[in-house]
Each structure stands twice: as structure tokens, then as C-alpha cells.
Tab-separated table of C-alpha atoms and ligand atoms in Angstrom:
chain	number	residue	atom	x	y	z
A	1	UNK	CA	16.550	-16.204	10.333
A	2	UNK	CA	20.000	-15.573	8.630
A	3	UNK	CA	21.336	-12.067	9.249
A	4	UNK	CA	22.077	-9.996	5.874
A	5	UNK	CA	23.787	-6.541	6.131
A	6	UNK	CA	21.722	-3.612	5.864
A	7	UNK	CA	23.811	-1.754	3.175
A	8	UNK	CA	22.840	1.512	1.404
A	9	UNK	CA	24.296	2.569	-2.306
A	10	UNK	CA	27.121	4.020	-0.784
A	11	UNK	CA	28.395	0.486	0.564
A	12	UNK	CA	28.132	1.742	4.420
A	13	UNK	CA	26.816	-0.840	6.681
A	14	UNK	CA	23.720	0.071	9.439
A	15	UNK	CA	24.400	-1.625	12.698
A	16	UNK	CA	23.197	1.416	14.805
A	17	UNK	CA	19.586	2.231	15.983
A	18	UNK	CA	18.013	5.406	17.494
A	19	UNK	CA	14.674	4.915	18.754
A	20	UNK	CA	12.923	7.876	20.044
A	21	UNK	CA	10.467	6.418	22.645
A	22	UNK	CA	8.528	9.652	23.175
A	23	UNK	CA	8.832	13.276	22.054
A	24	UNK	CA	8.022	14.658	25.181
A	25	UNK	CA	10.793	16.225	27.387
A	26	UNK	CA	10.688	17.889	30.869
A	27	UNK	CA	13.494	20.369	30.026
A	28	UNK	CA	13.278	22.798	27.356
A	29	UNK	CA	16.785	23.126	26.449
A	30	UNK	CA	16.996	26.452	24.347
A	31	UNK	CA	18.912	25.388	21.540
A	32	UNK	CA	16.341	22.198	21.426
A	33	UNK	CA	13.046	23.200	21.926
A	34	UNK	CA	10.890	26.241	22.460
A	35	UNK	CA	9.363	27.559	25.399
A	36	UNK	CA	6.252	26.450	24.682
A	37	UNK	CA	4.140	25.992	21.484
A	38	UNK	CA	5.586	22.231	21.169
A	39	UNK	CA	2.179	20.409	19.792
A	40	UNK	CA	2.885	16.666	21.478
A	41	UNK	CA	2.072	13.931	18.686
A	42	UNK	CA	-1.631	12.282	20.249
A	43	UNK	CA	-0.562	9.239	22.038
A	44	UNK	CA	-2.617	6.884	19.357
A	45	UNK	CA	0.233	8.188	17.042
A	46	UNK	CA	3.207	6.698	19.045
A	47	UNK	CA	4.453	2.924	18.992
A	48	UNK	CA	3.084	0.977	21.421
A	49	UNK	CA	6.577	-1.277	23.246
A	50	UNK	CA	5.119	-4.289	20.863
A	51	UNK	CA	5.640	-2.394	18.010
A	52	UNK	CA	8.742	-0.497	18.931
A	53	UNK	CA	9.902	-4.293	19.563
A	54	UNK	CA	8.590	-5.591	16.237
A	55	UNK	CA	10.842	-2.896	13.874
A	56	UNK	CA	14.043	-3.871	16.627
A	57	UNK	CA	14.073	-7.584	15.928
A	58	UNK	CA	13.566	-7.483	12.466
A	59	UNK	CA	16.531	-5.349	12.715
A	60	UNK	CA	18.665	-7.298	14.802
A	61	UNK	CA	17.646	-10.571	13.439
A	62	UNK	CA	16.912	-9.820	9.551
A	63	UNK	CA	20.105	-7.199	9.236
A	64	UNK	CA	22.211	-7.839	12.122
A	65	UNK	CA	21.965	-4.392	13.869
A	66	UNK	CA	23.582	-4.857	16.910
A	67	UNK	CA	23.526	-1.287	18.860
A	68	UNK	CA	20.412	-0.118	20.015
A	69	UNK	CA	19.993	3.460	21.590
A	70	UNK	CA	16.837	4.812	23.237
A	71	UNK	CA	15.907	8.242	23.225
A	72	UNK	CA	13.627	11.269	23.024
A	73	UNK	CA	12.447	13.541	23.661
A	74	UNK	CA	13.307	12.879	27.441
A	75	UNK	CA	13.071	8.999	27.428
A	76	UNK	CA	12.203	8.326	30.840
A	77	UNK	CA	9.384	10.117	30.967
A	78	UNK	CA	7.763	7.821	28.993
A	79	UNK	CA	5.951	5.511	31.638
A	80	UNK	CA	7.097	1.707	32.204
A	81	UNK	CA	10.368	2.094	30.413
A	82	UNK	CA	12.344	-0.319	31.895
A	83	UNK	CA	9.078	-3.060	30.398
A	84	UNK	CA	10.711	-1.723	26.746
A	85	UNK	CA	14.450	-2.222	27.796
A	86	UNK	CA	13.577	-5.843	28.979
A	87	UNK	CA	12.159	-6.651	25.783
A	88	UNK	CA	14.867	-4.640	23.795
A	89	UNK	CA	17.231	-6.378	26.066
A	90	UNK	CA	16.529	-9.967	24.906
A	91	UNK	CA	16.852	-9.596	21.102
A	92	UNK	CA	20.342	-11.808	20.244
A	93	UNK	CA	22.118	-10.773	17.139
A	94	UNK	CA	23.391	-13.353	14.643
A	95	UNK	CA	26.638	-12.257	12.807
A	96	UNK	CA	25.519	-10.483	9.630
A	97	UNK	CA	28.725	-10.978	7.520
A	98	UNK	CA	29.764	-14.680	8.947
A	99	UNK	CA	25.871	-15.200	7.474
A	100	UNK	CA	24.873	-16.306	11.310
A	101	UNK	CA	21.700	-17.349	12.250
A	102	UNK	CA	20.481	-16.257	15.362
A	103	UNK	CA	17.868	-19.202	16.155
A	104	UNK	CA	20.669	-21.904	15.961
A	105	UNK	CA	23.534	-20.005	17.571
A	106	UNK	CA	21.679	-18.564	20.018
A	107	UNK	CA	23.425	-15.481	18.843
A	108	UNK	CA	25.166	-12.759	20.938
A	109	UNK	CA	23.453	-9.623	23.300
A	110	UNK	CA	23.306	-6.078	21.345
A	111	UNK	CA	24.426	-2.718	23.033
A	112	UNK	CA	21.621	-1.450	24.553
A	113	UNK	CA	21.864	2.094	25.709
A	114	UNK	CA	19.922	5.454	26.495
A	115	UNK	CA	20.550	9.053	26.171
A	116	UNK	CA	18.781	11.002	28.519
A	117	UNK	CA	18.954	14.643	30.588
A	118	UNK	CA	19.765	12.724	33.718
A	119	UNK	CA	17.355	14.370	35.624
A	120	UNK	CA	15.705	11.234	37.141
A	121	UNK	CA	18.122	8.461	37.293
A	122	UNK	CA	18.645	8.794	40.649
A	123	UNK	CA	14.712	7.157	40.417
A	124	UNK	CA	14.750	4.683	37.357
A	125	UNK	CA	18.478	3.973	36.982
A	126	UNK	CA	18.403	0.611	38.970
A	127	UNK	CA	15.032	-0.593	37.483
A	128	UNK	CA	16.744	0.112	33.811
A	129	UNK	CA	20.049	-1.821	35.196
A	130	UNK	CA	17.413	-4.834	36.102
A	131	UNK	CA	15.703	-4.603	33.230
A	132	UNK	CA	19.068	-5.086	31.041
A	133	UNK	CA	20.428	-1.465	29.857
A	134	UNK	CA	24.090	-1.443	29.984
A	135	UNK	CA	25.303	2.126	29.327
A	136	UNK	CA	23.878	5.447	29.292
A	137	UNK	CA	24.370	8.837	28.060
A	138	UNK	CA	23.762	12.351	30.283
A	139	UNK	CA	23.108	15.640	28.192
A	140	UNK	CA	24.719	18.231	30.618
A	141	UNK	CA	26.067	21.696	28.836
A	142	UNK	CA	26.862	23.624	31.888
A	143	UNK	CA	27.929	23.544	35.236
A	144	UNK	CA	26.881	26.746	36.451
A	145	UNK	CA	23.518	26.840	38.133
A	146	UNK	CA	22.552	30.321	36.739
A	147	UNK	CA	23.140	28.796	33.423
A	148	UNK	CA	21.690	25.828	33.912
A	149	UNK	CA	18.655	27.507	34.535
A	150	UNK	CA	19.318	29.517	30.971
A	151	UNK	CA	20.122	26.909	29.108
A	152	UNK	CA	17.440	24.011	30.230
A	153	UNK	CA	14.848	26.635	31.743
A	154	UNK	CA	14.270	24.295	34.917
A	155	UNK	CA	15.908	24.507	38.013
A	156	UNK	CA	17.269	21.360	38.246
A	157	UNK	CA	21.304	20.933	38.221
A	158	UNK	CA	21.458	18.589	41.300
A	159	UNK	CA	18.904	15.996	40.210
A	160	UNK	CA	21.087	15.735	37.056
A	161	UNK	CA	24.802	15.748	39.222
A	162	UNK	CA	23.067	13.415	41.222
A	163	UNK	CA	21.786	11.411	38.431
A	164	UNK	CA	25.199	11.113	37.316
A	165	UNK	CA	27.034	9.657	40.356
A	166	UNK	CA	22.934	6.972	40.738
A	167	UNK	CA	23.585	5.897	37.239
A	168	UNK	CA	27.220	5.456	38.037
A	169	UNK	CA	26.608	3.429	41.296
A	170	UNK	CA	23.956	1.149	39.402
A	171	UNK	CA	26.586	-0.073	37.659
A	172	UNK	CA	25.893	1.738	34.170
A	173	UNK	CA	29.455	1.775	32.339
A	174	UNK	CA	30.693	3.733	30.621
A	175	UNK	CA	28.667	6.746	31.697
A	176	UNK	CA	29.524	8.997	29.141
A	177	UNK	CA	28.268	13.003	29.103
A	178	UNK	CA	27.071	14.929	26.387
A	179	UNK	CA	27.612	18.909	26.052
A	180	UNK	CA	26.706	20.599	23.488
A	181	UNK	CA	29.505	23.795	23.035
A	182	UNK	CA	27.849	27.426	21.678
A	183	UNK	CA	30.177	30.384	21.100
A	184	UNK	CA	28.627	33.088	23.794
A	185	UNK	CA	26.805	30.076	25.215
A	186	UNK	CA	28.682	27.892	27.491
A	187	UNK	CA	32.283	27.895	25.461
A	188	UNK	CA	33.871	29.038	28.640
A	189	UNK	CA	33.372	26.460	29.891
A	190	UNK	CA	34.743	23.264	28.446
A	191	UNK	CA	37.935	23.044	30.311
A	192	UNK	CA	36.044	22.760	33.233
A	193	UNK	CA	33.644	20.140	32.001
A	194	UNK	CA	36.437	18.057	31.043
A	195	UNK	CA	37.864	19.074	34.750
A	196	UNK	CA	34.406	17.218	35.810
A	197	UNK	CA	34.840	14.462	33.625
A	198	UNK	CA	38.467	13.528	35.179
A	199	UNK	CA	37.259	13.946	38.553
A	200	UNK	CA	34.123	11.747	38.264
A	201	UNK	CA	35.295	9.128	36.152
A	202	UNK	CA	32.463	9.865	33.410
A	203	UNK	CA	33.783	10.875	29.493
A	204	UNK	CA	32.719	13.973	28.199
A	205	UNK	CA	31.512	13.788	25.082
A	206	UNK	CA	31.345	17.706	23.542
A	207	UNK	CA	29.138	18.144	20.465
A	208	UNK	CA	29.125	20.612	18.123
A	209	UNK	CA	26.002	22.249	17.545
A	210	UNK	CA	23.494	21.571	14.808
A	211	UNK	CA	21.205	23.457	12.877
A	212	UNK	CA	18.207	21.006	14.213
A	213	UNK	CA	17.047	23.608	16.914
A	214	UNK	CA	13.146	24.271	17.041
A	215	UNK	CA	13.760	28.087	17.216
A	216	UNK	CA	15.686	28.646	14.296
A	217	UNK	CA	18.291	30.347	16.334
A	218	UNK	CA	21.424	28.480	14.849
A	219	UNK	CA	24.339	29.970	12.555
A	220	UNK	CA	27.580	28.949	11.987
A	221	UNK	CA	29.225	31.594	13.602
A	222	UNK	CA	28.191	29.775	17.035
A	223	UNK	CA	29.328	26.207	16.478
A	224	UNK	CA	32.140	25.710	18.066
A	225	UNK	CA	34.406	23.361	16.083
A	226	UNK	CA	36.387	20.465	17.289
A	227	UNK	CA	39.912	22.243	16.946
A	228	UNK	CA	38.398	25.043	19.171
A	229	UNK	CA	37.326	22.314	21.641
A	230	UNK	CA	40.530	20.429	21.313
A	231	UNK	CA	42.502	23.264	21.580
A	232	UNK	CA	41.241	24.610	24.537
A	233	UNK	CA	41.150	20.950	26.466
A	234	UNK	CA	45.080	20.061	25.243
A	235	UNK	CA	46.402	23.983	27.016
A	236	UNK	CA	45.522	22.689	29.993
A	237	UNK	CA	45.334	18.382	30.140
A	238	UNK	CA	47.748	17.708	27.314
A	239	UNK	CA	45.603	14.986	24.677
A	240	UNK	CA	46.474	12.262	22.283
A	241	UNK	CA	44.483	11.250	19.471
A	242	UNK	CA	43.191	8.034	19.750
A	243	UNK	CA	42.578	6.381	16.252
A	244	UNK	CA	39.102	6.543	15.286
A	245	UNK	CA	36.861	3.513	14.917
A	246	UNK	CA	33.510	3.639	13.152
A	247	UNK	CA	31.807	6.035	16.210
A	248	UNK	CA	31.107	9.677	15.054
A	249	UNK	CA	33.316	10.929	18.487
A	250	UNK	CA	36.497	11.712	17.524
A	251	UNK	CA	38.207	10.592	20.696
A	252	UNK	CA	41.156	11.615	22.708
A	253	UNK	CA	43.282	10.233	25.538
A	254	UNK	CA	44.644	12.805	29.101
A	255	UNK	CA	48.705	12.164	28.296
A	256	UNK	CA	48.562	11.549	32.336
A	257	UNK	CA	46.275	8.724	31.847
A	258	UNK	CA	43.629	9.787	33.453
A	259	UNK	CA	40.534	8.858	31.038
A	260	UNK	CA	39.697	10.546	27.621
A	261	UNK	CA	37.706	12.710	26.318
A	262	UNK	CA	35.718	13.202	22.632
A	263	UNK	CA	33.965	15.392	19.959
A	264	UNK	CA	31.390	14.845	17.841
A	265	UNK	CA	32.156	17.183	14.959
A	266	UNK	CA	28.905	16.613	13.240
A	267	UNK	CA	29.355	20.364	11.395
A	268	UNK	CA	32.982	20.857	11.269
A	269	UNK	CA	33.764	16.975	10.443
A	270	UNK	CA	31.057	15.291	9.021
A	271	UNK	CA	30.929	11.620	9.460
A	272	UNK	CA	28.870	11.065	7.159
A	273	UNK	CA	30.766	8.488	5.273
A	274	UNK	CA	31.384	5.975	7.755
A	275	UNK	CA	27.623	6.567	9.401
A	276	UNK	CA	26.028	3.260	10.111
A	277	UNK	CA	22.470	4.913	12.163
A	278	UNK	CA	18.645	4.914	11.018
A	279	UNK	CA	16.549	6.302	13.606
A	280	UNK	CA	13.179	5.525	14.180
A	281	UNK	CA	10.886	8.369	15.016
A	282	UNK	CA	8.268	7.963	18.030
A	283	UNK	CA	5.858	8.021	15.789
A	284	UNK	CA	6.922	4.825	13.970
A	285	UNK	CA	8.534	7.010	10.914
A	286	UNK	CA	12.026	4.994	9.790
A	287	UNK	CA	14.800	8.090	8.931
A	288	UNK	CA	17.829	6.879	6.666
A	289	UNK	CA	19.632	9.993	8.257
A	290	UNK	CA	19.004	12.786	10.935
A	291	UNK	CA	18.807	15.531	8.297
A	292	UNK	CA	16.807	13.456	5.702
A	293	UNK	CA	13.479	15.253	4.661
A	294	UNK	CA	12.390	12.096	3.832
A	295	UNK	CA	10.564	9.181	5.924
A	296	UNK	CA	9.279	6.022	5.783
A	297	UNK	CA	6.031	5.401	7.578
A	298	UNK	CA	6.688	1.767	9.422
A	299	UNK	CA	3.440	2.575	11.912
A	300	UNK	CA	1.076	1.938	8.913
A	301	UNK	CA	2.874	-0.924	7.717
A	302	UNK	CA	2.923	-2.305	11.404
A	303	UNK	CA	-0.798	-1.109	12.204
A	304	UNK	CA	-1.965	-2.359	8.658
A	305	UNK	CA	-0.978	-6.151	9.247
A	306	UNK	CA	2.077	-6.711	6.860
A	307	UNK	CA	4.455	-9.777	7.527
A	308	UNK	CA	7.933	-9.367	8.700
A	309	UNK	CA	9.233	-9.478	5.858
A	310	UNK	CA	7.516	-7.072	3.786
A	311	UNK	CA	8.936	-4.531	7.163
A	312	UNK	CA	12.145	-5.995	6.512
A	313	UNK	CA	11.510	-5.313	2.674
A	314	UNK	CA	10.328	-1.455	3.684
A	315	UNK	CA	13.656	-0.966	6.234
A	316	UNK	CA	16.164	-2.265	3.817
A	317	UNK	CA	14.455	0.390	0.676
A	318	UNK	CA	14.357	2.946	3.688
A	319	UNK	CA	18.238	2.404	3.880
A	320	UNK	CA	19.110	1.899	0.034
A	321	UNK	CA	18.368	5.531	-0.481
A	322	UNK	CA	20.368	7.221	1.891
A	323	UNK	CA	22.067	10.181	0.629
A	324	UNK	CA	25.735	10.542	0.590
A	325	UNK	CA	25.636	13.540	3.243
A	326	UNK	CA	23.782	16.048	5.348
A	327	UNK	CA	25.308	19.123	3.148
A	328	UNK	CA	25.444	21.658	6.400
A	329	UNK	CA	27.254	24.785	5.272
A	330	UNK	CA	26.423	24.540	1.479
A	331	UNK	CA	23.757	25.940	-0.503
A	332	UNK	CA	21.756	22.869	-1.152
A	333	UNK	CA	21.605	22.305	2.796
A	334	UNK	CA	17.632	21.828	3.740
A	335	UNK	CA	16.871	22.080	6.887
A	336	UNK	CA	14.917	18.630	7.819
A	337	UNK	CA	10.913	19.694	9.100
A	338	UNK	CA	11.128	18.025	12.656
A	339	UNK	CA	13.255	19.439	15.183
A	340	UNK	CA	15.960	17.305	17.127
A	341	UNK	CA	13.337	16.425	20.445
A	342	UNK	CA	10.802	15.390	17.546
A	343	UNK	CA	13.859	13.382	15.475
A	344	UNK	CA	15.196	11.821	18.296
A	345	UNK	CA	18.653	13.500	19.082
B	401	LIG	N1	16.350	14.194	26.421
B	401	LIG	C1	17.486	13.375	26.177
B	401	LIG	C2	18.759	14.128	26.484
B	401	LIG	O1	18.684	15.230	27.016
B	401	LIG	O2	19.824	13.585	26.225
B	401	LIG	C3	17.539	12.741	24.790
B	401	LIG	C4	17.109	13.573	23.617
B	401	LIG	S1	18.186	14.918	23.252
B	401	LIG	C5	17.380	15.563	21.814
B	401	LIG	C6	19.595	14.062	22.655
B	401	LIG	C7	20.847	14.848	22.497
B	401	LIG	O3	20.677	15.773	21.453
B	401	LIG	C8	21.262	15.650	23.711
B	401	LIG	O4	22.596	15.346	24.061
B	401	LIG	C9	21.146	17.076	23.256
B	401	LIG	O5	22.100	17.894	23.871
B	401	LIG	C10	21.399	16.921	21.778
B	401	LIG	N2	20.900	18.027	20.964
B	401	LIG	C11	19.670	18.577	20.964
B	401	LIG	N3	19.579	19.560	20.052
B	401	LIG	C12	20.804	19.640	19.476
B	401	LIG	C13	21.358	20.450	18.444
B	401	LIG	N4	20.632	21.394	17.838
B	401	LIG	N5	22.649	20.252	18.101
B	401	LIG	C14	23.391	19.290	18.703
B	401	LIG	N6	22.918	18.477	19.660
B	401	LIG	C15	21.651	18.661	20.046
């Protein structure tokens, strides 16, 4: 099968994958979820591994996506994960533009990856290494066990530290960590999660936050914007930009050398017009963006029989109406209906 570009009526090219593998989390990060009063979809609703497969290698091999990212919810609560990375694992990507062809060239690995809390690598890291994952990502906003508490409501700031250094000594590379920065929040602390990131050879990631909460509690006045962040890292470990590729992190390098650092300025900086990601909803619902209000239902077409390429038909329309932007900040903003555990952050 001869890989075509997925390309929307902007011109951007899709190379970049977000399945959600479950919508269930063991944290309850505040400015994710709620307390309680989540309603789990029934498990007959979510895609079975085959099917989560089945949308990935059309992908791969009809369009040429070659980054895959699994996520959640809390991914690894979802039981037998490393069965999905293995499969996930042996898709081979022709080259989309060069009009390559998988099945004859054998075609080339994608990036396979995970984001997840961290909280049980220490357990499944080495079975995901086996199974094929390369990299992964580890949500951490605070260092501070008091906060951690706060902020996740679990008790559980070790198992993700130690998390951290299992993922690290399976081999997982880069380990990258993700902190979401809110004024009156955690904002205090950035300087020393970068601090953590020098000293344990991991690259902090800090996000801004976005309005994708399940509480409703997000404003603008507590996103903490990328000059803030950049700002408050460069006082203390002097930072060079690093010229940005076609990731949403804008990334910079320690002067001394030691590492880098990013933000993703998802509020302050949209990205919009280089983003190359559809994410595909536990659930089997295909999202041209993470603030579209719109989805495609790919579990019906996969549960209803249809051919591969009437999916491949359904992905690429999915794609070709992909608005321009997410429009946070200005009056035609909507907020999308699914929060970001139900999305798939
Ligand atoms: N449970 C996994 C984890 O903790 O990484 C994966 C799912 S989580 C929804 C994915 C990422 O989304 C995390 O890094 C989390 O911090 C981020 N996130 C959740 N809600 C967010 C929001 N409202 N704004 C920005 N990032 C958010």
C-alpha cells in the first residue's frame, strides 16, 4: 500500500497520533478531573487492541503517520498494555512524500511513545521496553509532597520519583516530564523542577494550562505563559533558544550544557499552524483537533464491517475539515464537551 499524506485544507501534514487507550485514571489531578462524578464509558464502548490496531495501520500504512503516542486517561491501567505496544510496535511506515510503499521496502519503525502519571513504571516499564515502546512521558507538577497530595489527591509522590529513575533504567530515552504551571498553583516552583530535570537527566517539559479541565475552574488569569516560565528558568540557568522544529515545545538549551528544557505554549503561543495530531478517543471517536466539538465515529465504521479503505476514506474527511485554530481567548472560543482524561491529553 503506497503511503499518501494526510493533508487538511490548510496544507498541514498529520504524522502524529494520540490514542487514548482508556479513560480511566488512578489520580484525580484537580485541574483534570473531578473528585468523583466521572461516569467511565461501559467497557463494550472502548476499542478492543484489534481495533485500536486496525485505525493505526491504516494510518501508518495508507497516510504515512509515523509517531504514535498512547495515552489516557492513565494508560497503564488499562490491563495487558504492553500486548497493544507489541502490536503498535510492528507497524513499518513507508515514506509518504517519496510515495513509498511499505510492503516492498519493508519500510521504517514509527515513534512509539506513552504519556503517563508515572505512578507504576517501576511495575510495567520493562514489559513496555520488551514489548517495543521507546520513549515515555511523566506528568509530574510538583515536587512537594503536601502538594502532591493537592494537586493529584493520592498520596503517591515516590511511586512516581521512583517511576522516573525504573523508566530511566529500562532504557526509555528520552524520558521527558510534563508539568503543567498554574499561577497560585505550583508557579513557585518551576525553577526547581527544572533544578530536578538537570540533576536527573530527564527534560522538563512545562505546559501551560488549558481550558480542558472537568471542573470548569480555568481562567486566563492562571495560565502561566511561556515568557513567565522562561523568564523565571533563564534568572537562574541562563537558556538559549533552540530553533523550533515541527513539535508544539518550544525548546531551550542550559548555556552550561547541561540538557534543555521546553514549553508548550498551547494558550499563549498557539501552534496551531504547524499542528500535525488527530487523536483518537477510547471510544473509537477520530478528533481533527483537541478542542474540536466535532467527531468522527470510527467504532461504528470498524464494528459495522467496512473495508480499509472506506476507514481510510472516513480518516482522511475527518482530517480535511480541520479548522484553522482552537480560538482560546476570543469570543468565538467553545469549549469542546469532553474533558482532557476523556480527550486523551
Ligand atoms: N494519565 C496520563 C498522564 O498523567 O500523563 C495521560 C493523560 S493526561 C490527560 C495527559 C497530559 O495532559 C498530562 O501531562 C496532564 O498534565 C495534561 N493535562 C491534563 N489536563 C490539562 C489541562 N487542562 N491543561 C493542560 N494540560 C493538561
Amino acid at each position: 500500500m503506497v503511503a499518501a499524506p494526510l493533508v487538511d485544507g490548510y496544507g498541514r501534514v498529520h504524522r502524529d497520533l494520540r490514542i487514548s487507550v482508556t479513560d480511566r485514571c488512578n489520580f484525580r489531578c484537580t485541574y483534570c478531573m473531578p473528585v468523583e462524578g466521572m461516569t467511565w464509558l461501559p467497557r463494550s464502548e472502548v476499542l478492543t487492541f484489534e481495533e485500536i490496531e486496525r485505525v493505526a495501520r491504516v494510518c501508518v500504512e495508507r497516510f504515512g503517520v509515523d509517531s504514535i503516542r498512547l495515552t489516557g486517561g492513565e494508560p497503564t491501567v488499562r490491563a495487558h498494555l504492553p500486548a497493544l505496544v507489541a502490536k503498535l510496535a510492528a507497524l513499518r511506515v513507508g515514506d509518504a512524500d517519496a510515495g513509498g510503499d511499505a510492503a516492498v521496502d519493508g519500510g521504517r519503525p514509527i515513534d512509539l511513545s506513552l504519556t503517563t502519571n508515572g505512578a507504576t513504571l517501576r511495575t510495567v516499564a520493562p514489559a513496555l521496553v520488551d514489548a517495543g515502546l521507546q520513549r515515555v512521558n511523566v506528568s509530574l507538577d510538583t515536587l512537594r509532597p503536601d502538594r502532591f497530595v493537592e494537586l493529584t489527591r493520592r498520596d503517591q509522590l515516590d511511586d512516581v520519583l521512583d517511576g522516573i529513575d525504573a523508566a530511566l533504567e529500562a532504557g526509555l530515552a528520552p524520558v521527558k516530564i510534563n508539568a503543567v504551571v498554574m499561577r497560585g498553583v505550583n508557579d513557585d516552583e518551576i525553577v526547581d523542577m527544572a533544578a530536578f530535570g538537570r540533576d536527573r537527566g530527564v527534560t522538563m517539559r512545562f505546559i501551560e494550562w488549558m481550558p480542558l479541565d472537568a471542573d470548569g475552574q480555568w481562567n486566563d488569569r492562571r495560565v502561566v505563559g511561556q515568557d513567565e516560565i522562561v523568564a523565571a528558568i533563564d534568572a537562574v540557568f541562563p537558556l538559549d533558544p533552540i530553533v523550533r522544529g515541527s513539535e508544539p515545545a518550544e525548546r531551550f538549551a542550559y548555556r552550561d550544557g547541561r540538557g534543555e528544557v521546553g514549553v508548550i505554549p498551547s494558550v499563549t503561543r498557539p501552534f496551531c499552524s504547524t499542528c500535525d495530531r488527530i487523536r483518537l478517543t477510547a471510544d473509537g471517536q477520530l478528533r481533527s483537533c483537541l478542542f474540536a466539538v466535532d467527531e468522527t465515529d470510527l467504532r461504528g465504521m470498524l464494528r459495522s464491517g467496512v473495508s480499509d479503505d472506506e476507514l481510510a476514506a472516513e480518516v482522511a474527511r475527518c482530517v480535511a475539515g480541520k479548522w484553522a485554530g482552537h480560538m482560546i481567548g476570543q469570543v468565538t472560543f467553545v469549549r469542546p464537551r469532553r474533558s482532557m482524561s476523556q480527550i486523551g491529553g
